[in-house]
PDB file of C-alpha atoms in Angstrom:
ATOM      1  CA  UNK I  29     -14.523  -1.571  10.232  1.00 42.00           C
ATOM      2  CA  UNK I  30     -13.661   0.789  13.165  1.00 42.00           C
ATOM      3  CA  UNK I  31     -16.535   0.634  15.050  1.00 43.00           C
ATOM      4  CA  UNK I  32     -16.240   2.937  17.556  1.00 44.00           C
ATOM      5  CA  UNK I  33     -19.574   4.227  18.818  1.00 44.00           C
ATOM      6  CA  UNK I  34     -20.917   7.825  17.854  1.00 48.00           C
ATOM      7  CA  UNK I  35     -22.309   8.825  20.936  1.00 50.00           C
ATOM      8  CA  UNK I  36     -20.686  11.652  22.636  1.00 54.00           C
ATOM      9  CA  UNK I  37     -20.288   9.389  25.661  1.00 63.00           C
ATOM     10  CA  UNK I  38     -19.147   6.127  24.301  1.00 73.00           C
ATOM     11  CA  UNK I  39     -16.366   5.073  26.521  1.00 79.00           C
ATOM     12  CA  UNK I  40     -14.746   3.654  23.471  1.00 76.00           C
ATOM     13  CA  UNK I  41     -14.705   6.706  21.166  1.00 74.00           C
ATOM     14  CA  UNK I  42     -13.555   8.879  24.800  1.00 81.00           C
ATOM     15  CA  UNK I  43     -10.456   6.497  24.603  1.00 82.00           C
ATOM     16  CA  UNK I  44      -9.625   6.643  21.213  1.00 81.00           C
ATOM     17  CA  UNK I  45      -9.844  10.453  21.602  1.00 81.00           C
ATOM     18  CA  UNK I  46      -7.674  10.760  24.717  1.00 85.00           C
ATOM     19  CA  UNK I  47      -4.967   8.424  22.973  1.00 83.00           C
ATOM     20  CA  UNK I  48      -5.280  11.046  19.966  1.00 82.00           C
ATOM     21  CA  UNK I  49      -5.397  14.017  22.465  1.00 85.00           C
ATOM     22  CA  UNK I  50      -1.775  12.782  23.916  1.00 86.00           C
ATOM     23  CA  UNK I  51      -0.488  11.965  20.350  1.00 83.00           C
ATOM     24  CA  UNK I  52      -1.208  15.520  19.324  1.00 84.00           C
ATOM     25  CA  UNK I  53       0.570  17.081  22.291  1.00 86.00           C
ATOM     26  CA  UNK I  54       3.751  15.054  22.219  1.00 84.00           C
ATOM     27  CA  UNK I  55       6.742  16.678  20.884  1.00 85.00           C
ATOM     28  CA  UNK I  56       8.384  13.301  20.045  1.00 84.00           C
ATOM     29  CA  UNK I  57       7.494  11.627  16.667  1.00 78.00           C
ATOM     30  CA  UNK I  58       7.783   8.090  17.222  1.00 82.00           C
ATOM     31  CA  UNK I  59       5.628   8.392  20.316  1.00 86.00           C
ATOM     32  CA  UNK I  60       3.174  10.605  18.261  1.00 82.00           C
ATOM     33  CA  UNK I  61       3.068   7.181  15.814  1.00 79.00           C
ATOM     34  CA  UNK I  62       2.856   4.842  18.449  1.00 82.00           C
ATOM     35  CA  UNK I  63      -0.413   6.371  20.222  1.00 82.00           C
ATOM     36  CA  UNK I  64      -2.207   6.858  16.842  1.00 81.00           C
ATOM     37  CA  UNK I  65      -1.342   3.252  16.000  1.00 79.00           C
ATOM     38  CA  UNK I  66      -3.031   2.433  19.901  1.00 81.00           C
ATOM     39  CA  UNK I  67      -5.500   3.773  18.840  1.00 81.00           C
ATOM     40  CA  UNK I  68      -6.793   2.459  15.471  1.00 78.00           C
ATOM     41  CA  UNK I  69      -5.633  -1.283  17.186  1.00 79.00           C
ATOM     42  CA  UNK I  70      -8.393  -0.127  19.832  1.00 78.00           C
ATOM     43  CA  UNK I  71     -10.629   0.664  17.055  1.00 77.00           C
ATOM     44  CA  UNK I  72     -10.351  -2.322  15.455  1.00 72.00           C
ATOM     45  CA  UNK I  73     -10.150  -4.663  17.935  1.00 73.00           C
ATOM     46  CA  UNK I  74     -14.204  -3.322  18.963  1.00 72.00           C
ATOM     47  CA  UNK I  75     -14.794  -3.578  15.191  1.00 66.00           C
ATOM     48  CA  UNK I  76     -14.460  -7.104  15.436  1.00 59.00           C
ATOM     49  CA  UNK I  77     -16.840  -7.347  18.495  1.00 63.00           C
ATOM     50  CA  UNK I  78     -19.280  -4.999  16.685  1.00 65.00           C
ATOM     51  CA  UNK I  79     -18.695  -7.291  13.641  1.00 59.00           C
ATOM     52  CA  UNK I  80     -19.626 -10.574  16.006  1.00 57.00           C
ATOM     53  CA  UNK I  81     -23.038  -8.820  17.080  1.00 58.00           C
ATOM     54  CA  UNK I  82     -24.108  -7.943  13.344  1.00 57.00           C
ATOM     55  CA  UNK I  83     -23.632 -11.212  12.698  1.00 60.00           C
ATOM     56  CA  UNK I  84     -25.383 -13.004  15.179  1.00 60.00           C
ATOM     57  CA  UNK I  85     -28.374 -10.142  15.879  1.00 55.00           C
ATOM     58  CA  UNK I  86     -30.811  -8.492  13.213  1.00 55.00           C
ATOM     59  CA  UNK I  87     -28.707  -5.642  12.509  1.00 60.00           C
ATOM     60  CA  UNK I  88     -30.686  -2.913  10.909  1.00 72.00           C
ATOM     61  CA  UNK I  89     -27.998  -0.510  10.417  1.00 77.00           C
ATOM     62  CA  UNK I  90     -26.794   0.547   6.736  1.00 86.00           C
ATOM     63  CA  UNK I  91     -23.920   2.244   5.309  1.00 91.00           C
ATOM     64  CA  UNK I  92     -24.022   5.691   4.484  1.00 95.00           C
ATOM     65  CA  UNK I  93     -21.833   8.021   2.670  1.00 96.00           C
ATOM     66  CA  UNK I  94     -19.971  11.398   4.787  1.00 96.00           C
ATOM     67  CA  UNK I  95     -18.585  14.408   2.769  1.00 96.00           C
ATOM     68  CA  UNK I  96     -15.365  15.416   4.578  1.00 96.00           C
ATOM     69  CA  UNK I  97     -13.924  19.134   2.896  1.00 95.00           C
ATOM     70  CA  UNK I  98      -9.988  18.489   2.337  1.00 95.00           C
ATOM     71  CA  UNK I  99      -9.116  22.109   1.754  1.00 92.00           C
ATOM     72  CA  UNK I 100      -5.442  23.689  -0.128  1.00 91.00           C
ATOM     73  CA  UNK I 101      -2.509  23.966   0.743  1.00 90.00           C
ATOM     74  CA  UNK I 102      -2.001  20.118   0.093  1.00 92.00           C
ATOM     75  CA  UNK I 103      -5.503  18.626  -0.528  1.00 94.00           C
ATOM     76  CA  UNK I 104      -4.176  15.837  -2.739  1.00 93.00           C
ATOM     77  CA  UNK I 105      -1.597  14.707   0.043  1.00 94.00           C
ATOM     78  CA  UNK I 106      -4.730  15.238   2.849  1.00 95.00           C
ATOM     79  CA  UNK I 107      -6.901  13.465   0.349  1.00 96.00           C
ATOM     80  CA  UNK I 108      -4.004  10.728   0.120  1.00 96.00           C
ATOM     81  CA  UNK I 109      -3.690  10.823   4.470  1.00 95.00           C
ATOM     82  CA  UNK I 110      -7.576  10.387   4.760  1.00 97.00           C
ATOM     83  CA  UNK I 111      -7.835   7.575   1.931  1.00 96.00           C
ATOM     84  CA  UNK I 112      -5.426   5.421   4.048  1.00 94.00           C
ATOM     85  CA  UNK I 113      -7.130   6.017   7.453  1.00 94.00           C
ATOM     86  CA  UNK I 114     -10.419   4.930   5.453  1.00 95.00           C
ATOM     87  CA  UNK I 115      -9.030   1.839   4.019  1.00 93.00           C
ATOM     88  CA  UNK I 116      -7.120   1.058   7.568  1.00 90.00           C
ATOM     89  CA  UNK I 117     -10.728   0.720   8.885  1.00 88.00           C
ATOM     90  CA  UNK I 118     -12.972  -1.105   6.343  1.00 87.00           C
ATOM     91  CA  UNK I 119     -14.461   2.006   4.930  1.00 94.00           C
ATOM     92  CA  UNK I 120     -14.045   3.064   0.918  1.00 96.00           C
ATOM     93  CA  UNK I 121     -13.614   6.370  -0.277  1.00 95.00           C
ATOM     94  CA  UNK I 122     -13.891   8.543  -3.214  1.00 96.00           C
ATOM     95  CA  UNK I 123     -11.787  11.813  -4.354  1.00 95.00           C
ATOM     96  CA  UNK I 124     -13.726  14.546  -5.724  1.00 94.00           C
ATOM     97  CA  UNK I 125     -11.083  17.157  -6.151  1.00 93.00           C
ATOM     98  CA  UNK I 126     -12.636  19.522  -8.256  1.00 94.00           C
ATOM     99  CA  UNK I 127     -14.866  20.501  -4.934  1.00 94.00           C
ATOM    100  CA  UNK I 128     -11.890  19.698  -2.193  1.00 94.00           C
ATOM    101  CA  UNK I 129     -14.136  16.862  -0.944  1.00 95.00           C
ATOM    102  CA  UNK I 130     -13.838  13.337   0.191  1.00 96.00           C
ATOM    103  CA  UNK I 131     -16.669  11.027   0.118  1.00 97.00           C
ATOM    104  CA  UNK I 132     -16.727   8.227   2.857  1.00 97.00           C
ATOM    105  CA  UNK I 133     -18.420   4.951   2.523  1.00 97.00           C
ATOM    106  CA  UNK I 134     -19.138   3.095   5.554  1.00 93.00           C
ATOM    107  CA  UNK I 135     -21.189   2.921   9.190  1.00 88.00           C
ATOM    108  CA  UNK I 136     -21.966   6.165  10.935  1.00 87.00           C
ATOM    109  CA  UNK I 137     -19.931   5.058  13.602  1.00 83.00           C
ATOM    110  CA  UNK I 138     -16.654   4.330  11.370  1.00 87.00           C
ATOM    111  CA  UNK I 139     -16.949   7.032  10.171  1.00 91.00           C
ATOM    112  CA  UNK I 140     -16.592   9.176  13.145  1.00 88.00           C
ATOM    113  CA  UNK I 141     -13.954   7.140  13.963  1.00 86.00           C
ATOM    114  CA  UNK I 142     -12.152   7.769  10.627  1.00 92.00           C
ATOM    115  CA  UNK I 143     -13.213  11.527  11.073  1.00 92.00           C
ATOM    116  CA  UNK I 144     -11.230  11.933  14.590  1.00 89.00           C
ATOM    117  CA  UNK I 145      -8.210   9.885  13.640  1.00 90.00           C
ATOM    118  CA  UNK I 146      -7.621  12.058  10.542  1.00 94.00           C
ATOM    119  CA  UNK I 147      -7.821  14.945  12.377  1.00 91.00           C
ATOM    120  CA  UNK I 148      -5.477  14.365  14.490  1.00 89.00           C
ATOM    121  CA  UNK I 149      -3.014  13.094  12.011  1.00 89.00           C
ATOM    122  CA  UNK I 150      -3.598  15.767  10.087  1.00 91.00           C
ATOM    123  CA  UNK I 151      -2.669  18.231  13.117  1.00 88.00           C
ATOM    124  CA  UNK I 152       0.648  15.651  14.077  1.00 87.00           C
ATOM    125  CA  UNK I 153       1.346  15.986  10.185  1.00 89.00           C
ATOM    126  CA  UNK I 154       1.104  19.885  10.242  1.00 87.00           C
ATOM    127  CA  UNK I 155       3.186  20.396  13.610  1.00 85.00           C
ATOM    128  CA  UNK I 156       6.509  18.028  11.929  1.00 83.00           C
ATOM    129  CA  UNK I 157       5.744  19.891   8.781  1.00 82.00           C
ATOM    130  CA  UNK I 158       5.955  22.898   9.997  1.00 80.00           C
ATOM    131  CA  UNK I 159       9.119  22.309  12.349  1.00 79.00           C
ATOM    132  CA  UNK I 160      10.865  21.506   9.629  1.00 74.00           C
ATOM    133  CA  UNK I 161      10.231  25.525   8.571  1.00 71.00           C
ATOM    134  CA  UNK I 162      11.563  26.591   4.709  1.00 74.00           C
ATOM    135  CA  UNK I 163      13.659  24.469   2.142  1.00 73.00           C
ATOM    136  CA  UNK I 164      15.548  25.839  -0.568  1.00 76.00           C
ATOM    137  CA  UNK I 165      18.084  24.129  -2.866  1.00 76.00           C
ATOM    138  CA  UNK I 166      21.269  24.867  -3.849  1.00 78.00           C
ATOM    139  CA  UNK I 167      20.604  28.147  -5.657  1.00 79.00           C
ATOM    140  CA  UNK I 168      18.591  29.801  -3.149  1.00 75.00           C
ATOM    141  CA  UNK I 169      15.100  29.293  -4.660  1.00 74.00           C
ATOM    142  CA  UNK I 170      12.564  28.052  -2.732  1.00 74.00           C
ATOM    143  CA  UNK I 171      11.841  23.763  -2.269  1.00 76.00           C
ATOM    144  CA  UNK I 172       9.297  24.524   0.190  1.00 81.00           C
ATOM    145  CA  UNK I 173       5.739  23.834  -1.338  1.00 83.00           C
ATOM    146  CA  UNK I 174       7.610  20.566  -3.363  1.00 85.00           C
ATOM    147  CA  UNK I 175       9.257  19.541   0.322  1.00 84.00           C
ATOM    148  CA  UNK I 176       5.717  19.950   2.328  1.00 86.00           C
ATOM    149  CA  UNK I 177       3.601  18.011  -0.900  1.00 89.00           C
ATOM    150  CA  UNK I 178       6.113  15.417  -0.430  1.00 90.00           C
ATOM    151  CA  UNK I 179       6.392  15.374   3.032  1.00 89.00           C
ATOM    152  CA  UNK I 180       3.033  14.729   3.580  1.00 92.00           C
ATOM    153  CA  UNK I 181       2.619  12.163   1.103  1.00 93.00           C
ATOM    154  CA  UNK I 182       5.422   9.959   2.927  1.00 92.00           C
ATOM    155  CA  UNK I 183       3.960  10.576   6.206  1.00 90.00           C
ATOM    156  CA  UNK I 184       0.808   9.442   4.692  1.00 92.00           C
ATOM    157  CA  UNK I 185       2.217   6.198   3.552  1.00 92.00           C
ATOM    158  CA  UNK I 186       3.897   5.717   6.898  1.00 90.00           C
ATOM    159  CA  UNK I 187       0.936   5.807   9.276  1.00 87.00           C
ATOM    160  CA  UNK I 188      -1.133   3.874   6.559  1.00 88.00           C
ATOM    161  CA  UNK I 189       1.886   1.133   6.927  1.00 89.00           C
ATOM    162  CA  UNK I 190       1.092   1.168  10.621  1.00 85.00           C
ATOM    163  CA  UNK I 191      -2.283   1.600  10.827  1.00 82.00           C
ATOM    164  CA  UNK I 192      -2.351  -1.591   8.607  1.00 84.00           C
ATOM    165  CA  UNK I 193      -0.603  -3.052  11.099  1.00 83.00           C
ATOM    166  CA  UNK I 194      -2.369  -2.271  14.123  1.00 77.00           C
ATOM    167  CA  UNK I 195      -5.440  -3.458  12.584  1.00 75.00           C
ATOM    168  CA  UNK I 196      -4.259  -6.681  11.854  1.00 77.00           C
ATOM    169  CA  UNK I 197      -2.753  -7.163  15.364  1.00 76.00           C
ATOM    170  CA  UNK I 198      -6.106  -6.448  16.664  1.00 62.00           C
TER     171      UNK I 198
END
């Protein structure tokens, strides 16, 4: 679990959010990956502590369930992106695509942990979409929705690959 604190001033969450902040702003992909990968290691790594005092105090806190909206163009790719950032961080989630929503399973502050990092991937995602600006194949008609759908689903894959490993490293 990602335990990062809720609290508008928890140092923790601050960091994670600053590492995000910079990963956003970078023009340079593999940088981009790097910071995000910072920090869900520095999310996990106070999971474990916050994992150690549930163990050994009378932890009263429970699981609860957050509805996050994963709107067109692309929900099922966003849905895909979310899902991995979940699972990267102990958390389960469900796919409600009739009503564009994800449901999150896990501690209040996972999941604002969850919330921020796939925000910001969501925004790195967007940018490198983007840059990439139309496709079309050889006769002129237009790749472009088909190109984004799977370009997001990769890039999905990708930081769920490292994410996976920064966890584990932590």
């Amino acid at each position: 679990a990602a335990g990062v604190a809720g609290a508008p001033d928890d140092p923790v969450l601050a960091k994670v959010r600053a590492l995000l902040a910079k990963a956003e702003s970078t023009q340079f992909a593999a940088e981009a990956e790097a910071l995000a990968a910072k920090a869900q290691e520095l999310m996990a790594r106070h999971a474990i502590e916050e994992a150690v005092a549930r163990s050994t105090a009378s932890w009263e806190e429970r699981p609860i369930i957050r509805r996050l909206a994963v709107d067109d163009p692309y929900a099922e790719a966003k849905s895909t992106l979310l899902g991995v950032v979940a699972r990267a961080n102990a958390a389960r989630c469900v796919w409600y695509e009739p009503y564009a929503l994800m449901a999150v399973v896990g501690y209040a502050r996972d999941l604002d942990a969850i919330e921020a990092l796939f925000t910001s991937l969501l925004v790195q995602a967007s940018r490198a979409m983007l840059d990439n600006g139309s496709v079309t194949d050889g006769a002129g008609r237009s790749r472009t929705r088909s190109f984004r759908q799977s370009f997001l689903l990769a890039y999905a894959v990708r930081i769920g690959q490292r994410l996976e490993e920064a966890a584990s490293q932590a």
